[in-house]
Short mmCIF file of C-alpha atoms in Angstrom, two decimals:
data_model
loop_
_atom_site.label_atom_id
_atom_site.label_comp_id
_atom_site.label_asym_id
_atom_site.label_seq_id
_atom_site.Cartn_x
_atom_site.Cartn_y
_atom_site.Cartn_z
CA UNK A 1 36.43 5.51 -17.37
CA UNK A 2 33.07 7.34 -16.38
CA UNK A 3 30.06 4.89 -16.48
CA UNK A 4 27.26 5.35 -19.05
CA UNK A 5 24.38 7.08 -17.43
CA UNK A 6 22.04 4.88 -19.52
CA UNK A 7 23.19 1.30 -17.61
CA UNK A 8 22.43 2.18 -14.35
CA UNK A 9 23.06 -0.32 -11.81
CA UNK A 10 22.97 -1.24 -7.77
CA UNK A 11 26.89 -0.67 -8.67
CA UNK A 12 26.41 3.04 -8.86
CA UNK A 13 24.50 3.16 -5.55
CA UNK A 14 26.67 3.24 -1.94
CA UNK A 15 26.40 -0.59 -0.65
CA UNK A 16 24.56 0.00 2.08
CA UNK A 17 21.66 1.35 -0.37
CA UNK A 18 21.92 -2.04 -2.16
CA UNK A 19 18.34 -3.79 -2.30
CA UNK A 20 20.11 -7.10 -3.22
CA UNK A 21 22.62 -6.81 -0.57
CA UNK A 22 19.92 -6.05 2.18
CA UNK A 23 17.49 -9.04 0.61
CA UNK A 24 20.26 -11.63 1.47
CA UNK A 25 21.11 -9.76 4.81
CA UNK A 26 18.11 -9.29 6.29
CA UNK A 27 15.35 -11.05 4.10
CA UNK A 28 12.90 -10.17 1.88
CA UNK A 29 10.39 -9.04 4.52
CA UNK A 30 12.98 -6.10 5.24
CA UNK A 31 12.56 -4.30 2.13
CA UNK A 32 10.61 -1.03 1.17
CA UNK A 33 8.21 -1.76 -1.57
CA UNK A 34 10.81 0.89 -4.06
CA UNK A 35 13.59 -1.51 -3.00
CA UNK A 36 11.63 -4.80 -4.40
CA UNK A 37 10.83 -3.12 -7.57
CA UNK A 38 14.42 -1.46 -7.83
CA UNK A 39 15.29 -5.31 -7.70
CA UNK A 40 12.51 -6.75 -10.81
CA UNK A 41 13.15 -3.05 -12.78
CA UNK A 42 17.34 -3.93 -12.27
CA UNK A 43 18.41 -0.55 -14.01
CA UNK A 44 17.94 2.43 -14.62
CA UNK A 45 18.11 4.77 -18.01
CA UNK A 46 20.18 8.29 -18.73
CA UNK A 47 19.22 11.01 -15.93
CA UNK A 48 17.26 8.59 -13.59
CA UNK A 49 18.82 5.76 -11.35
CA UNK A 50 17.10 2.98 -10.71
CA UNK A 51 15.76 3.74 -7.67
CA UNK A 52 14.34 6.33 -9.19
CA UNK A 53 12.70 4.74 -11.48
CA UNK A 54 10.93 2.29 -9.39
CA UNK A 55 9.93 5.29 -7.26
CA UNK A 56 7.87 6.13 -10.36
CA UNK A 57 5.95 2.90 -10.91
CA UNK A 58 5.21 2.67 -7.41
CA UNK A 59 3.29 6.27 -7.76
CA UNK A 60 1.59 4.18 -10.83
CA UNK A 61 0.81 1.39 -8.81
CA UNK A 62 -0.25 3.62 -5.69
CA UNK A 63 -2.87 5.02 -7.96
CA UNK A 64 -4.32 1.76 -9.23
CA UNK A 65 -7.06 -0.47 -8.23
CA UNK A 66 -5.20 -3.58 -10.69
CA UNK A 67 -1.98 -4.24 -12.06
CA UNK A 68 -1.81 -1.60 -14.67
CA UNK A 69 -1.54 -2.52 -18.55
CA UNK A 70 1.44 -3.26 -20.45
CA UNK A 71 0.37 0.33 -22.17
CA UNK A 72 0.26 2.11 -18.62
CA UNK A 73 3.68 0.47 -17.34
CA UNK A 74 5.39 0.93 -20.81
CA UNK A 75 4.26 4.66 -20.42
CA UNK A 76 6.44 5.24 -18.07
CA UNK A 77 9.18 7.26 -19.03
CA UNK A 78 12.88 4.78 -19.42
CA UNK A 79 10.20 1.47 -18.69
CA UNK A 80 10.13 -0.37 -22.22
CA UNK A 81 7.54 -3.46 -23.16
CA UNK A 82 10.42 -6.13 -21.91
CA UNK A 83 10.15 -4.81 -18.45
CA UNK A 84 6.40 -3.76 -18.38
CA UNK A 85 6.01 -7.19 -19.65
CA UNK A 86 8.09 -8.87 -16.16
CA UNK A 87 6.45 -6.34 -14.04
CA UNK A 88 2.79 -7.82 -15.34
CA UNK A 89 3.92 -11.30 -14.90
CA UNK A 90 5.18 -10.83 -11.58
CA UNK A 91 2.54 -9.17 -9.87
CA UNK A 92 0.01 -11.46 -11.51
CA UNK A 93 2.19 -14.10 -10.24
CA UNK A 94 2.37 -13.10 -6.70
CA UNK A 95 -1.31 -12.03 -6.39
CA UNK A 96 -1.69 -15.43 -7.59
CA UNK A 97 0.51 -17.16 -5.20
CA UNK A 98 0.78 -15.32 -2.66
CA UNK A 99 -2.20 -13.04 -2.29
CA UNK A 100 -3.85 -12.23 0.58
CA UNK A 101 -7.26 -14.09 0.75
CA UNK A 102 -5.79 -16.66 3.17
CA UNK A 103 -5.34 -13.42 6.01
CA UNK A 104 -8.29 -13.73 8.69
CA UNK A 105 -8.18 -10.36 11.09
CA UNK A 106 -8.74 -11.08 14.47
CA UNK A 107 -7.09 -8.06 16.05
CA UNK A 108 -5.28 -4.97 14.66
CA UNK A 109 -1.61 -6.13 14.36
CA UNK A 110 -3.60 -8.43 11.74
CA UNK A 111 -4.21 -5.05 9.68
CA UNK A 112 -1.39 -3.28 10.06
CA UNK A 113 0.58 -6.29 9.19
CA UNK A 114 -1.21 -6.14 5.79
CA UNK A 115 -0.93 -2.19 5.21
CA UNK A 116 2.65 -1.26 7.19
CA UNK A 117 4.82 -1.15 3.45
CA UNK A 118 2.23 1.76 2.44
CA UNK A 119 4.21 3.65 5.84
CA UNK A 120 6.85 4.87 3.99
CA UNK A 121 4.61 6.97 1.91
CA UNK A 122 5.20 10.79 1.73
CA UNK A 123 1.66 11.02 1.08
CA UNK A 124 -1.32 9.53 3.39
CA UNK A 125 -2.68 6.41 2.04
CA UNK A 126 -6.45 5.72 2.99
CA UNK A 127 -6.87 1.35 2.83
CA UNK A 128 -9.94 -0.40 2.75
CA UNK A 129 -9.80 -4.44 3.47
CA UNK A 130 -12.84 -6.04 2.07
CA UNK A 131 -13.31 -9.14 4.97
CA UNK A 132 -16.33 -11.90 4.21
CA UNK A 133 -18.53 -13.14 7.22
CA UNK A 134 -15.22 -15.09 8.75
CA UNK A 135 -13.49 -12.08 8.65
CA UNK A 136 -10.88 -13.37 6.10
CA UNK A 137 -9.65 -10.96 3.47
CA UNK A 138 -11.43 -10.52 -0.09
CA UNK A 139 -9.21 -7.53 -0.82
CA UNK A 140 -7.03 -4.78 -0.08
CA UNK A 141 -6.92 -1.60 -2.01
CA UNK A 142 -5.61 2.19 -1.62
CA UNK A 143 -9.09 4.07 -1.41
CA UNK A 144 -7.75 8.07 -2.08
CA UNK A 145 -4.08 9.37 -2.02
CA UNK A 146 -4.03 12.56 0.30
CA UNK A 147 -1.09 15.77 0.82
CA UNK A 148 1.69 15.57 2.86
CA UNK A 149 -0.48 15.11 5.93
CA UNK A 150 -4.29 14.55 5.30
CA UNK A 151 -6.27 12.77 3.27
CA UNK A 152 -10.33 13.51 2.43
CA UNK A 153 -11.92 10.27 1.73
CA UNK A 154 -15.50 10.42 1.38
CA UNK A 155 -17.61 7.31 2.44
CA UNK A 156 -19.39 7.02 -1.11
CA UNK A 157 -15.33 5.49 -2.41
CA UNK A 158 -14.76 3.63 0.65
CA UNK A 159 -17.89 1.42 -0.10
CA UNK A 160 -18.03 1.08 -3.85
CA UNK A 161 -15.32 -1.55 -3.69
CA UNK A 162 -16.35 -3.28 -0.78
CA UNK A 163 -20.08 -3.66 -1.82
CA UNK A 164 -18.45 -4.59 -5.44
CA UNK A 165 -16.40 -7.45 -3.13
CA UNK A 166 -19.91 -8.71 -1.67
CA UNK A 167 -18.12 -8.50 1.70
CA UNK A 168 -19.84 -8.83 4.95
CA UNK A 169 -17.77 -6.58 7.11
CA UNK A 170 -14.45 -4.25 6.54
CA UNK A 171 -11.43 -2.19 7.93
CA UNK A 172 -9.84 1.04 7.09
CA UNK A 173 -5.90 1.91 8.04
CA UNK A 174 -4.19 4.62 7.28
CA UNK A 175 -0.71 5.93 7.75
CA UNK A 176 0.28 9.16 9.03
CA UNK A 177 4.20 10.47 7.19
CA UNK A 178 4.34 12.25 10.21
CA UNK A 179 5.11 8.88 12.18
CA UNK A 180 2.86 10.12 14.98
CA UNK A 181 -0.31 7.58 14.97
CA UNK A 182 -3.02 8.89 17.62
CA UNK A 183 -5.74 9.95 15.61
CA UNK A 184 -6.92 13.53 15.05
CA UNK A 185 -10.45 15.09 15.08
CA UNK A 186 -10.65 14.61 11.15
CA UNK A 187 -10.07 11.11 11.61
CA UNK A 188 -12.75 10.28 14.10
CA UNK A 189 -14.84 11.72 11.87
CA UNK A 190 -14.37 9.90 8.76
CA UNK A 191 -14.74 7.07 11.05
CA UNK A 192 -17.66 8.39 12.74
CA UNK A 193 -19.37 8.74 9.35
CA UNK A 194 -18.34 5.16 8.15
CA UNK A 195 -20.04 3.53 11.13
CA UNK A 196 -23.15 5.26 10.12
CA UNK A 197 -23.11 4.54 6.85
CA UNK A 198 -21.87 0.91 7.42
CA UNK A 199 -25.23 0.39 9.94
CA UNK A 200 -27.21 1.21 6.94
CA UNK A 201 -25.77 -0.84 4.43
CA UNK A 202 -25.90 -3.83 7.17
CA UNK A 203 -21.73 -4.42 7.05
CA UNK A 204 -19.60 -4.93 10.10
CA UNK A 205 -17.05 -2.29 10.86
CA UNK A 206 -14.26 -3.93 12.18
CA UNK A 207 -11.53 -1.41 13.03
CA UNK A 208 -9.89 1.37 11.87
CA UNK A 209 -6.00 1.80 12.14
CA UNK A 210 -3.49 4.79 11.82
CA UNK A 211 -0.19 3.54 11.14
CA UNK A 212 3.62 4.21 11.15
CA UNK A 213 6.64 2.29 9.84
CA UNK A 214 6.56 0.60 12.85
CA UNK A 215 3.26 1.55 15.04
CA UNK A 216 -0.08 1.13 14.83
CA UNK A 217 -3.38 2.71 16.85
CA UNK A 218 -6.57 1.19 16.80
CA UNK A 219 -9.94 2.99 17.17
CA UNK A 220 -11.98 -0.39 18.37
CA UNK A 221 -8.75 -1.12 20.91
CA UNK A 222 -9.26 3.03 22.21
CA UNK A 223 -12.71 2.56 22.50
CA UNK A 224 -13.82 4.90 19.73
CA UNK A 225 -16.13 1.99 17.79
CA UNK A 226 -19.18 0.67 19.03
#
């Protein structure tokens, strides 16, 4: 008997596609951040698996400084107020729990530990890390959202959060879908113009890292930071 399109399950996807299955496998460190929401979204509706689905509020969640509204979440198309509702809860939860303040970066594997599930992107991700005087994390947001492979991120976004955060010093990261992570002339100067504007407004640059799924390259590390 053919399967209603509307229920949607980790049944209908090949095994080895399974987020549950590869949770209890491998851990919950080894998922994508589409494979942890597939998980908390749990199906899918008529004409969109679940996968799918989750691929859609992480584009919502990509483009937001907060957890989005029950009225933003709900507004995705085949996500109702019950789920928008546990999606909320959850990522209140977790920020809650489990949020990042307690990081301190003392080198860049610090970073890109932080900003590596943003790798997978199709799209270049530009991250700020708002970092007090101890150089422990206030904050982590996506700055700009970029084509297939370049962002423009202009100095004026980078800092509005970070002075917002009262932070003393900062990093940048950002991946390349490419999966090649030296830097390119655009890059050094975006960086060259953040150093100059972060000697005026008296904050510490730290570093800034290009990343990959599973690489990272720091401009302090290569030199290319006073």
């Amino acid at each position: 008997m053919k399967k209603n399109k509307e229920t949607i399950t980790y049944a209908d996807l090949p095994f080895e596609e399974l987020p549950r299955e590869k949770l209890k496998a491998k851990g919950v460190a080894s998922l994508s951040d589409k494979e942890l929401l597939a998980i908390l979204l749990n199906t899918g509706i008529h004409g969109k698996n679940v996968k799918e689905l989750a691929g859609d509020l992480l584009g919502l969640l990509d483009n937001s400084k907060d957890i989005p509204s029950i009225r933003e979440i709900s507004g995705l198309t085949g996500i109702g107020q019950f789920k928008a509702c546990a999606v909320a809860a959850m990522l209140e939860f977790g920020r809650r729990r489990y949020g990042s303040y307690s990081a301190r970066i003392k080198q860049p594997v610090d970073i890109f530990t932080l900003v590596r599930h943003y790798a997978d992107r199709k799209q270049e991700r530009f991250v700020s890390l708002s970092l007090n005087g101890a150089h422990e994390v206030l904050a982590v947001r996506i700055v700009t959202i970029g084509l297939v492979n370049k962002t423009i991120v202009h100095p004026r976004e980078v800092f509005a959060d970070i002075i917002q955060d009262r932070a003393a010093a900062f990093c940048v990261a950002h991946n390349h879908p490419s999966g090649q992570i030296e830097c390119s002339p655009e890059d050094e100067e975006i960086t060259s113009r953040l150093q100059e504007a972060a000697r005026i407004l008296g904050l510490h640059f730290v570093d800034h890292v290009v990343f990959s799924e599973t690489a990272w390259w720091s401009f302090r590390e290569n030199g290319k930071l006073d």
